[in-house]
Short mmCIF file of C-alpha atoms in Angstrom, two decimals:
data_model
loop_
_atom_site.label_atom_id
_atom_site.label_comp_id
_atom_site.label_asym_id
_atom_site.label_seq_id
_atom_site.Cartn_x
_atom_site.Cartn_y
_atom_site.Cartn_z
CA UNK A 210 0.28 7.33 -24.39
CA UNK A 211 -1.68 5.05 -22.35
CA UNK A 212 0.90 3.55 -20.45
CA UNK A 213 1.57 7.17 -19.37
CA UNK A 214 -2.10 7.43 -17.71
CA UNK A 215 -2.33 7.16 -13.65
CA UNK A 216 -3.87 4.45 -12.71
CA UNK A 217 -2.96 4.09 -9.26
CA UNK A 218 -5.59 5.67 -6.41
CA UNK A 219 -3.76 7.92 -4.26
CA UNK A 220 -4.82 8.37 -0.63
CA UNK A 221 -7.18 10.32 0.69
CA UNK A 222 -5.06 13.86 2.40
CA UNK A 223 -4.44 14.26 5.97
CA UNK A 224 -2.94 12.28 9.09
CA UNK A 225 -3.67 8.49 8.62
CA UNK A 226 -3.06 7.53 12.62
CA UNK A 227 -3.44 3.86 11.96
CA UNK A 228 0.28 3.83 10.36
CA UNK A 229 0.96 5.89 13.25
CA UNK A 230 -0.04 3.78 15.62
CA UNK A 231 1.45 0.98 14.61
CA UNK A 232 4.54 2.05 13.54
CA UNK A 233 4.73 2.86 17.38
CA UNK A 234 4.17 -0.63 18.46
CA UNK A 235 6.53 -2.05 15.56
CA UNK A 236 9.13 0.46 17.56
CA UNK A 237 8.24 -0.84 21.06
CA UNK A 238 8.39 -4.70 20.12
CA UNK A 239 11.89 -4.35 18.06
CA UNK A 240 12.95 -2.55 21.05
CA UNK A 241 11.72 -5.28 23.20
CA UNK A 242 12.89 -8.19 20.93
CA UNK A 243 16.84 -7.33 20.70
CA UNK A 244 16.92 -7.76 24.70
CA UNK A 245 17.64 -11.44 24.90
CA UNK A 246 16.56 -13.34 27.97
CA UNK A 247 13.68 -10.82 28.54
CA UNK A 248 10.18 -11.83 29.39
CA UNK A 249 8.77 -9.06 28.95
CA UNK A 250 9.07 -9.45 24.88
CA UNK A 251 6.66 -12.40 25.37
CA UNK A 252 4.06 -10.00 24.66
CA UNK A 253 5.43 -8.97 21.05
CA UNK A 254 3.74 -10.74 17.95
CA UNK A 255 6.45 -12.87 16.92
CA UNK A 256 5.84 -15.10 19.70
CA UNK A 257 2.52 -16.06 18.01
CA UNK A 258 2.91 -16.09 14.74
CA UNK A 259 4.86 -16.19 11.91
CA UNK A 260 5.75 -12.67 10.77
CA UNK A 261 6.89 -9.67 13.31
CA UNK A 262 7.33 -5.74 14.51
CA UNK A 263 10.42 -5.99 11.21
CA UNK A 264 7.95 -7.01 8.45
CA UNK A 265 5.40 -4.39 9.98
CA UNK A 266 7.93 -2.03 10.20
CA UNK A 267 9.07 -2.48 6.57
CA UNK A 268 5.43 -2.57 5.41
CA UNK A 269 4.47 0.92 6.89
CA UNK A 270 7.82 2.63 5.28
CA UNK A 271 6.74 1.33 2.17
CA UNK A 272 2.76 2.55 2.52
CA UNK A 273 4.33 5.89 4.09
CA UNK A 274 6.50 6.34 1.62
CA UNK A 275 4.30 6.52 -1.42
CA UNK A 276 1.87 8.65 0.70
CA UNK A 277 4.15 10.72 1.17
CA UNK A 278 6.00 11.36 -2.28
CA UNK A 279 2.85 9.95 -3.99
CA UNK A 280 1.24 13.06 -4.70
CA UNK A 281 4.72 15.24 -4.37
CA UNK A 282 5.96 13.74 -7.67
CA UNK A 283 2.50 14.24 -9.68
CA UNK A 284 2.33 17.53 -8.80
CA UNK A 285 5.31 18.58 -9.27
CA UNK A 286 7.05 15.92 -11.89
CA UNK A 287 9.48 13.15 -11.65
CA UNK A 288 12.65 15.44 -10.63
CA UNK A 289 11.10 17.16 -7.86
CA UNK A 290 9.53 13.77 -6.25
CA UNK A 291 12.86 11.45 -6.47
CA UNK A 292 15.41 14.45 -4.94
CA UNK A 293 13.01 14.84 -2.29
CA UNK A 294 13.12 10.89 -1.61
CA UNK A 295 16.83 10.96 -2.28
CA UNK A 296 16.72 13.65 0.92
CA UNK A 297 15.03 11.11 2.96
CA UNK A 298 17.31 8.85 2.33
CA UNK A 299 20.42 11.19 3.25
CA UNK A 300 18.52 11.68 6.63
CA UNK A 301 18.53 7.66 7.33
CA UNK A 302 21.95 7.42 6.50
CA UNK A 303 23.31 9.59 8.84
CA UNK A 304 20.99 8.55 11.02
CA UNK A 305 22.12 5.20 10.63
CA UNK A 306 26.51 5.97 10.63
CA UNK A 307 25.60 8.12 14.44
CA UNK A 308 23.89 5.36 15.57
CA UNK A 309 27.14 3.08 14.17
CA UNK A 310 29.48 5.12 15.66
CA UNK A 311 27.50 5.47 18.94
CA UNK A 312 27.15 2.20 19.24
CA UNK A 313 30.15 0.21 18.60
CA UNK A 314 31.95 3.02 20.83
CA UNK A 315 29.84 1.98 23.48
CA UNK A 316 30.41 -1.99 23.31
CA UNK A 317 33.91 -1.77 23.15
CA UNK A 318 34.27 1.02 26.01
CA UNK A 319 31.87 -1.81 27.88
CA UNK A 320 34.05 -4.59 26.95
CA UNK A 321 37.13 -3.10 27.87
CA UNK A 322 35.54 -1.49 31.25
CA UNK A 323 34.62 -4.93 32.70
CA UNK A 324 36.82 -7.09 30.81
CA UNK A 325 34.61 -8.63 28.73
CA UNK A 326 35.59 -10.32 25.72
CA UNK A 327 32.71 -12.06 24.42
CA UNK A 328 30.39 -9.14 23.95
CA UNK A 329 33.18 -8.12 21.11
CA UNK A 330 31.91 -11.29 19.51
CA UNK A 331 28.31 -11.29 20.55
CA UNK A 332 27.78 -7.75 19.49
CA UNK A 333 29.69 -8.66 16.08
CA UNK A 334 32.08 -6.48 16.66
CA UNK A 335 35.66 -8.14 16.25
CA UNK A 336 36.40 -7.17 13.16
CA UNK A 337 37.28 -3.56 14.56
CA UNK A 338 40.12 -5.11 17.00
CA UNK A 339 41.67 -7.06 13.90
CA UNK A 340 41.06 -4.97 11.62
CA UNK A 341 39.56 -0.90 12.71
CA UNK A 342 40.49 1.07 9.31
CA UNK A 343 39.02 -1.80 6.94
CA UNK A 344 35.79 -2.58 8.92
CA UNK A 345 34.73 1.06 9.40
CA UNK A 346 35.29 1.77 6.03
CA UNK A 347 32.91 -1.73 5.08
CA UNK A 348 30.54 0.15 7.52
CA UNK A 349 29.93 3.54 5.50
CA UNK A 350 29.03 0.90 3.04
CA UNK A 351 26.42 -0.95 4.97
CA UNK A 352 28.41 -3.66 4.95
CA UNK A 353 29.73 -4.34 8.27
CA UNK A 354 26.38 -4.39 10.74
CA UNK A 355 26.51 -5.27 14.08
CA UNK A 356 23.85 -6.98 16.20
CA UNK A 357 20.64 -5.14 15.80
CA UNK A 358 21.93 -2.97 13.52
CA UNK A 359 20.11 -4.55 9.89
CA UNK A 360 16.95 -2.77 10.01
CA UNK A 361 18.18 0.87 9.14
CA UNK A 362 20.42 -0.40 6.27
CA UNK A 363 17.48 -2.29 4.61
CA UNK A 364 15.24 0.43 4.79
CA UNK A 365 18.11 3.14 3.27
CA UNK A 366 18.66 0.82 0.31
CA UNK A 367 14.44 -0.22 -0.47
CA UNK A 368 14.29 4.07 0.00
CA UNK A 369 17.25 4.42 -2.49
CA UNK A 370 16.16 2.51 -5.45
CA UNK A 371 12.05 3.74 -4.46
CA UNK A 372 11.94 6.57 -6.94
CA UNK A 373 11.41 4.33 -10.08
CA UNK A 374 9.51 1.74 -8.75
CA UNK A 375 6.92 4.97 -7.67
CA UNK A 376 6.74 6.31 -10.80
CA UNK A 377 6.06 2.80 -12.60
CA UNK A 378 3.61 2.07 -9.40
CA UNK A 379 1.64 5.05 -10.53
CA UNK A 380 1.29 3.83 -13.68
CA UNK A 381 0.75 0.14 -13.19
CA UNK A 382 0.79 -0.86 -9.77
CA UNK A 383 -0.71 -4.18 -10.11
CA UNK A 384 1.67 -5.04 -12.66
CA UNK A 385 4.75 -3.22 -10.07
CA UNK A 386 3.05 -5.53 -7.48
CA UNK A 387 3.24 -8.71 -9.72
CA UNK A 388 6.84 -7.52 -10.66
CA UNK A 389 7.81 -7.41 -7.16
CA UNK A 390 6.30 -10.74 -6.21
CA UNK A 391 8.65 -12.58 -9.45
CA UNK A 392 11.69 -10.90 -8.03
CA UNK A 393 11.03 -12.15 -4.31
CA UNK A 394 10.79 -15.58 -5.64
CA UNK A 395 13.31 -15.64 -7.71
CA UNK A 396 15.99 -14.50 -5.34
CA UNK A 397 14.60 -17.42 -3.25
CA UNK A 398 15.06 -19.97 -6.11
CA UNK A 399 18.55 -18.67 -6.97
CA UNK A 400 19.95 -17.39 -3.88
CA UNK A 401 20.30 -13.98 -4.89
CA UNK A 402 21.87 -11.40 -1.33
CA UNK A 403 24.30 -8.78 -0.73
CA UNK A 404 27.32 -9.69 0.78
CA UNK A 405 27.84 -8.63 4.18
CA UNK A 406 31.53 -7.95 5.93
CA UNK A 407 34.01 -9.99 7.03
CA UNK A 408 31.60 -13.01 5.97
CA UNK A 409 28.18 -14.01 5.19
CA UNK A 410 25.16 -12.40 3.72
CA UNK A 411 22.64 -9.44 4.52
CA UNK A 412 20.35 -10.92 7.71
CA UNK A 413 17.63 -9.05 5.88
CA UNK A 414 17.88 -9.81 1.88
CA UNK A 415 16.78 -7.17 0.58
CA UNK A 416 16.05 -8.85 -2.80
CA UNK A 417 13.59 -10.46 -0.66
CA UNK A 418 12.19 -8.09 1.86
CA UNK A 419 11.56 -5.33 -0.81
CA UNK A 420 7.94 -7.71 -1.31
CA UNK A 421 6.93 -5.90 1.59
CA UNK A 422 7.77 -2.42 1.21
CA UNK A 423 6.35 -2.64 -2.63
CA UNK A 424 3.35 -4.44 -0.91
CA UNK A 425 2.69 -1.22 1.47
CA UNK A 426 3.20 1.15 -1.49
CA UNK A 427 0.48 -1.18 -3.58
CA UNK A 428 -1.97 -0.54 -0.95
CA UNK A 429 -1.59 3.17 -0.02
CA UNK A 430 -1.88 3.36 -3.68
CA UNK A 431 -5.07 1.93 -4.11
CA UNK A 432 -4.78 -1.91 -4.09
CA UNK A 433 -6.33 -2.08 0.00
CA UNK A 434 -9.63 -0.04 -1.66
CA UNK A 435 -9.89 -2.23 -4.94
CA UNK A 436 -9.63 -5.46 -2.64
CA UNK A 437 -12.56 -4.78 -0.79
CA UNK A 438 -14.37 -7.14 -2.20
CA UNK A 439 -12.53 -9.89 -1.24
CA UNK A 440 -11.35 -8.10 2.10
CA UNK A 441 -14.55 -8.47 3.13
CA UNK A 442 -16.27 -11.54 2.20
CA UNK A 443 -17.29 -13.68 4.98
CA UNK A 444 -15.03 -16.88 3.58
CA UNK A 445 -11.93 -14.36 3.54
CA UNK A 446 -12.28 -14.18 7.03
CA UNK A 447 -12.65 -17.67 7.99
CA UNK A 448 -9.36 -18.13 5.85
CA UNK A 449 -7.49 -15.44 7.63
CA UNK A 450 -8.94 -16.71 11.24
CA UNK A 451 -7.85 -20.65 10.08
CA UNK A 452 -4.38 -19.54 9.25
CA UNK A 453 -3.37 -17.14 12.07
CA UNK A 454 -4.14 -20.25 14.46
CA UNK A 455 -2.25 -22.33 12.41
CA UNK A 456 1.28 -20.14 12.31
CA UNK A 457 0.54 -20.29 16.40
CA UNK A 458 0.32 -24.04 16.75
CA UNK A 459 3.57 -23.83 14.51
CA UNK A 460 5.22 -21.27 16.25
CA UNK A 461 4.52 -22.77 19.60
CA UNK A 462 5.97 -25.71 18.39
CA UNK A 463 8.74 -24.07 17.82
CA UNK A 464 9.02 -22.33 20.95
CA UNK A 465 8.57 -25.94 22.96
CA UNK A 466 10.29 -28.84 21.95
CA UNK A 467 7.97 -31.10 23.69
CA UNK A 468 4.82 -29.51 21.94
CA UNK A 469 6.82 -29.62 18.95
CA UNK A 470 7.56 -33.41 19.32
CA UNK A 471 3.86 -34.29 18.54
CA UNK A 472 3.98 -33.18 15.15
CA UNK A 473 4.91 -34.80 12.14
CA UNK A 474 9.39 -34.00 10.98
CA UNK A 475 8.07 -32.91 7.97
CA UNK A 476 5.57 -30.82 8.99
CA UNK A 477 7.31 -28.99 11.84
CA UNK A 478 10.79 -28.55 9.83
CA UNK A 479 8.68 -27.17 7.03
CA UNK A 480 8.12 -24.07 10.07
CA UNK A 481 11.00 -24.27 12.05
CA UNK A 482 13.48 -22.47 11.69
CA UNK A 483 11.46 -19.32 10.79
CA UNK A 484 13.49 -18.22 7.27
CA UNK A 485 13.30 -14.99 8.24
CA UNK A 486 16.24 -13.72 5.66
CA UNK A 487 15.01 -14.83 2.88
CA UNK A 488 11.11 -13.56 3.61
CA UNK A 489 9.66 -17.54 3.71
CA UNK A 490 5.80 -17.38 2.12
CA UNK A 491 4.16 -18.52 5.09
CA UNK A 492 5.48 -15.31 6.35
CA UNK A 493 4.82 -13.09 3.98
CA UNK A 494 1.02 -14.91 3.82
CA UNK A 495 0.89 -14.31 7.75
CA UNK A 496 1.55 -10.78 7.27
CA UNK A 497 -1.07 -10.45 4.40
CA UNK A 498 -3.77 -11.89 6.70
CA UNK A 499 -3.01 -9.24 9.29
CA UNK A 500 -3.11 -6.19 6.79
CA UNK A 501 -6.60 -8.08 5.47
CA UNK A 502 -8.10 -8.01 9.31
CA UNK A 503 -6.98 -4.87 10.14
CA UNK A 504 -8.31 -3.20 6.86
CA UNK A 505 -11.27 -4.62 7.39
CA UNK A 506 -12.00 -3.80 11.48
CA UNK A 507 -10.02 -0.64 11.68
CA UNK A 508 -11.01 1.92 9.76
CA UNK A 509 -9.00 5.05 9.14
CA UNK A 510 -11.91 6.86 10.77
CA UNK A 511 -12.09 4.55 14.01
CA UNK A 512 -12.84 6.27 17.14
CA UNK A 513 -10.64 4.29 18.97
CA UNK A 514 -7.59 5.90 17.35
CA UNK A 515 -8.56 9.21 19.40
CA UNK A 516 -8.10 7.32 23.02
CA UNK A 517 -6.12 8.96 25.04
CA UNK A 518 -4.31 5.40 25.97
CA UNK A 519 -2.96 5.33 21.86
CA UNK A 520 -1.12 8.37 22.00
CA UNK A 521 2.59 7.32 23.60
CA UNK A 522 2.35 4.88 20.51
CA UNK A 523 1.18 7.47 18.09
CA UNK A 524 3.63 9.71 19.27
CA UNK A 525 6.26 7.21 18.78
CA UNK A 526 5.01 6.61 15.73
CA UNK A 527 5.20 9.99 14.34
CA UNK A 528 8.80 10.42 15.63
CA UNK A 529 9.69 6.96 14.37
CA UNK A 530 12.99 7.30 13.28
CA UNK A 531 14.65 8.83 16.39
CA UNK A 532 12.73 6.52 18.23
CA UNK A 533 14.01 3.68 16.26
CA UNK A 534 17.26 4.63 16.99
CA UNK A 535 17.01 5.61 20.42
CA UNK A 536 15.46 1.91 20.78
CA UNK A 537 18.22 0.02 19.21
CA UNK A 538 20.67 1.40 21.74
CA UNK A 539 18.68 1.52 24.73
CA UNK A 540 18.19 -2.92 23.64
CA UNK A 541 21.94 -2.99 23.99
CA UNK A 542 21.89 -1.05 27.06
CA UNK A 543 19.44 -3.47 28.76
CA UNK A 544 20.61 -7.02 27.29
CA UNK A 545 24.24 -5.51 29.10
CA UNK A 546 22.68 -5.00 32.24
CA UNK A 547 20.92 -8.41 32.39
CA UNK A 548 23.38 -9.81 31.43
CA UNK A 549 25.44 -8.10 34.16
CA UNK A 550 23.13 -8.42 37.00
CA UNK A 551 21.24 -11.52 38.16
CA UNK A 552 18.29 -11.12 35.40
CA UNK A 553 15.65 -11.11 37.80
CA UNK A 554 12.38 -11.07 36.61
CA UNK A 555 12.28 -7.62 38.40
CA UNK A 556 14.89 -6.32 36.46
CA UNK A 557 13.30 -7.57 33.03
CA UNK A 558 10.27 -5.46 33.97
CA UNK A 559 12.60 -2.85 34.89
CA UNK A 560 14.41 -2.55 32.16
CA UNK A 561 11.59 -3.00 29.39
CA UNK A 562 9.76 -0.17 31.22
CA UNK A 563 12.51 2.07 31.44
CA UNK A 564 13.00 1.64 27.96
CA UNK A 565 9.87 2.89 26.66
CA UNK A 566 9.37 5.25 28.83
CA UNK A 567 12.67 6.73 27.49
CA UNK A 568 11.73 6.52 24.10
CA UNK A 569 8.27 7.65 24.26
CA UNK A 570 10.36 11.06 26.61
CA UNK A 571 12.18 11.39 23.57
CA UNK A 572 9.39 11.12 20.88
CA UNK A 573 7.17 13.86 23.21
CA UNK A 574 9.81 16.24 23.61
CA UNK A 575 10.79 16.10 19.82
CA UNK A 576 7.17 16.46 18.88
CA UNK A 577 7.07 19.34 21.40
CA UNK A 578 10.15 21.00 19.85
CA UNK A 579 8.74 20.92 15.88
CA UNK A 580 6.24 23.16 17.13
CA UNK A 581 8.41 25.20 18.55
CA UNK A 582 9.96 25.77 15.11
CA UNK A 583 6.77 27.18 13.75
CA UNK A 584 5.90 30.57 13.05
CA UNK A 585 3.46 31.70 16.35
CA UNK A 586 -0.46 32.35 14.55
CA UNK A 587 -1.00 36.19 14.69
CA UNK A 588 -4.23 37.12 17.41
CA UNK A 589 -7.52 36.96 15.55
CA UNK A 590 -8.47 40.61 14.19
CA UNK A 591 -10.72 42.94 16.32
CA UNK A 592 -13.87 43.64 14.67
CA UNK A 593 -14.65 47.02 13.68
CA UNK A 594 -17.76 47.44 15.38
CA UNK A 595 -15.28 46.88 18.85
CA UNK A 596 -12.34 48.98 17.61
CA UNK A 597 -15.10 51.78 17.00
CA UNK A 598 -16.69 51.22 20.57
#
């Protein structure tokens, strides 16, 4: 049957270090970004623009994931391909209930240690003094998140339903794209989230943010290379160049009331708020026009991806989930001590540094202890000619 034909354009094999590399700085600037009050995450993207390190984070699971399990579930069939997803997504859920547990131990030990209510609340945490049993159990269900902690969830669930959407991306992934695109709309139309515990909906919607995800997948699976094209036409550019000044005139406006004053109600409401739940188009459309510029002046094969400056970032990037989770608690751990010391711009610096330099520790030793795991090469044979000398 023809609709059983693979159409899609899997990537070429080995180590692609551009998703390495940026998954790494999508790690460093959530990191940075969850510590409130922090100048230091002045540098991160979402301070220009309107998408950030989330949507880039989301995109390169989704691109990773079909390279991944691409290839695994031609090879070796359907079965074979969606277990070994399902596995993955075993691995992020217990990644996700330590970091939980971990976590919400912490802020109440903190709250209790120095008497301090209001983190309960800030942290979104007070459903486990009224009511422990009940919102742990809402918990195992991703349904109870605290602050910080919506990333992880959304990427266990887009993981979770992957395994069909692969196998009908292999087949028609222009038409999985188009698919994709329909759905993301429509839950915008209609309202269409997951309810979240005690109240309210998913931060993330993942009716929404699954565009993004199915968008990586498209290109890893040959979309990027059949868009050349138009990646690379001169006008493209000028487009792309137009729009990323426009989300930063927008985004500074929304960043400074008085800059935002001089535009138009209409015009600046239409920006401000970012709808970040719900994935707003201008979003999405910024993200696109950062895929399209780094497609097109970073090549896979760029020498610049071998500089010895890249590789904390690469390394992070390799060891991304740890270092994910190592981030989201070391963001807590610094918003509580600015928030419990003067918040000096010393100790923003401080505690930003600190906190990469632990995670990037972590991400090097991990990567040091994989290889440590595998078998030792034997010693290259003697030749004869020496062994009879």
């Amino acid at each position: 049957m023809a609709f059983l034909n693979i159409n899609a354009t899997l990537p070429e094999k080995g180590r692609d270090l551009r998703l390495d590399l940026f998954r790494g700085v999508a790690n460093w600037a959530i990191f940075l970004d969850h510590i409130p009050e922090n100048v230091v995450n002045w540098i991160t993207t979402r301070n220009y623009g309107f998408s950030d390190a989330a949507d880039l984070f989301v995109f390169i699971s989704g691109y990773t994931a079909s390279f991944v399990y691409a290839r695994m579930m031609l090879d070796r069939g359907f079965i074979v391909g969606a277990t070994r997803l399902t596995k993955r997504v075993w691995q992020l859920y217990v990644a996700h209930i330590i970091l939980f547990v971990i976590y919400i131990a912490s802020i109440s030990y903190l709250a209790l240690r120095f008497g301090d209510s209001e983190m309960i609340n800030e942290f979104n945490v007070a459903g486990l003094v009224d009511n422990a049993t009940e919102t742990l159990r809402q918990g195992l269900f991703l349904r109870f998140k605290p602050l910080n902690l919506d990333v992880l969830p959304l990427y266990i669930v887009l993981m979770g339903l992957f395994p069909p959407v692969l196998w009908f991306m292999l087949r028609k992934p222009d038409v999985t794209m188009v698919l994709s695109i329909v759905l993301w709309l429509a839950a915008r139309h209609f309202g269409w989230n997951l309810t979240a515990y005690p109240a309210g909906q998913w931060y993330f919607n993942p009716y929404c943010w699954q565009v993004l995800f199915v968008f990586g997948a498209w290109c890893a699976m040959g979309g990027a290379r059949r868009s050349m094209t138009l990646i690379n036409a001169p006008i493209t550019l000028w487009l792309c160049l137009g729009y990323l000044l426009f989300a930063l005139i927008m985004t500074m406006a929304g960043r400074f009331p008085t800059f935002g004053g001089m535009f138009p109600q209409w015009l600046f409401s239409a920006f401000n708020p970012n709808d970040k739940t719900n994935l707003a188009p201008y979003r999405f459309i910024h993200f696109v026009v950062i895929v399209i510029l780094v497609i097109r002046f970073v090549p896979k094969d760029w020498p610049g991806l071998e500089w010895k400056v890249f590789d904390p970032l690469i390394v992070c990037g390799q060891q991304s989930l740890a270092v994910f989770c190592v981030g989201v608690f070391l963001s807590f751990v610094g918003h509580f001590e600015l928030s419990m010391s003067s918040g000096s711009l010393f100790a923003q610096l401080f505690v930003s540094i600190a906190g990469i330099a632990i995670m990037t520790t972590v991400a090097y030793y991990i990567s040091w202890s994989k290889r440590q795991d595998k078998p030792l090469k034997p010693p290259p044979a003697k030749p004869a000619a020496a062994k009879a000398a």
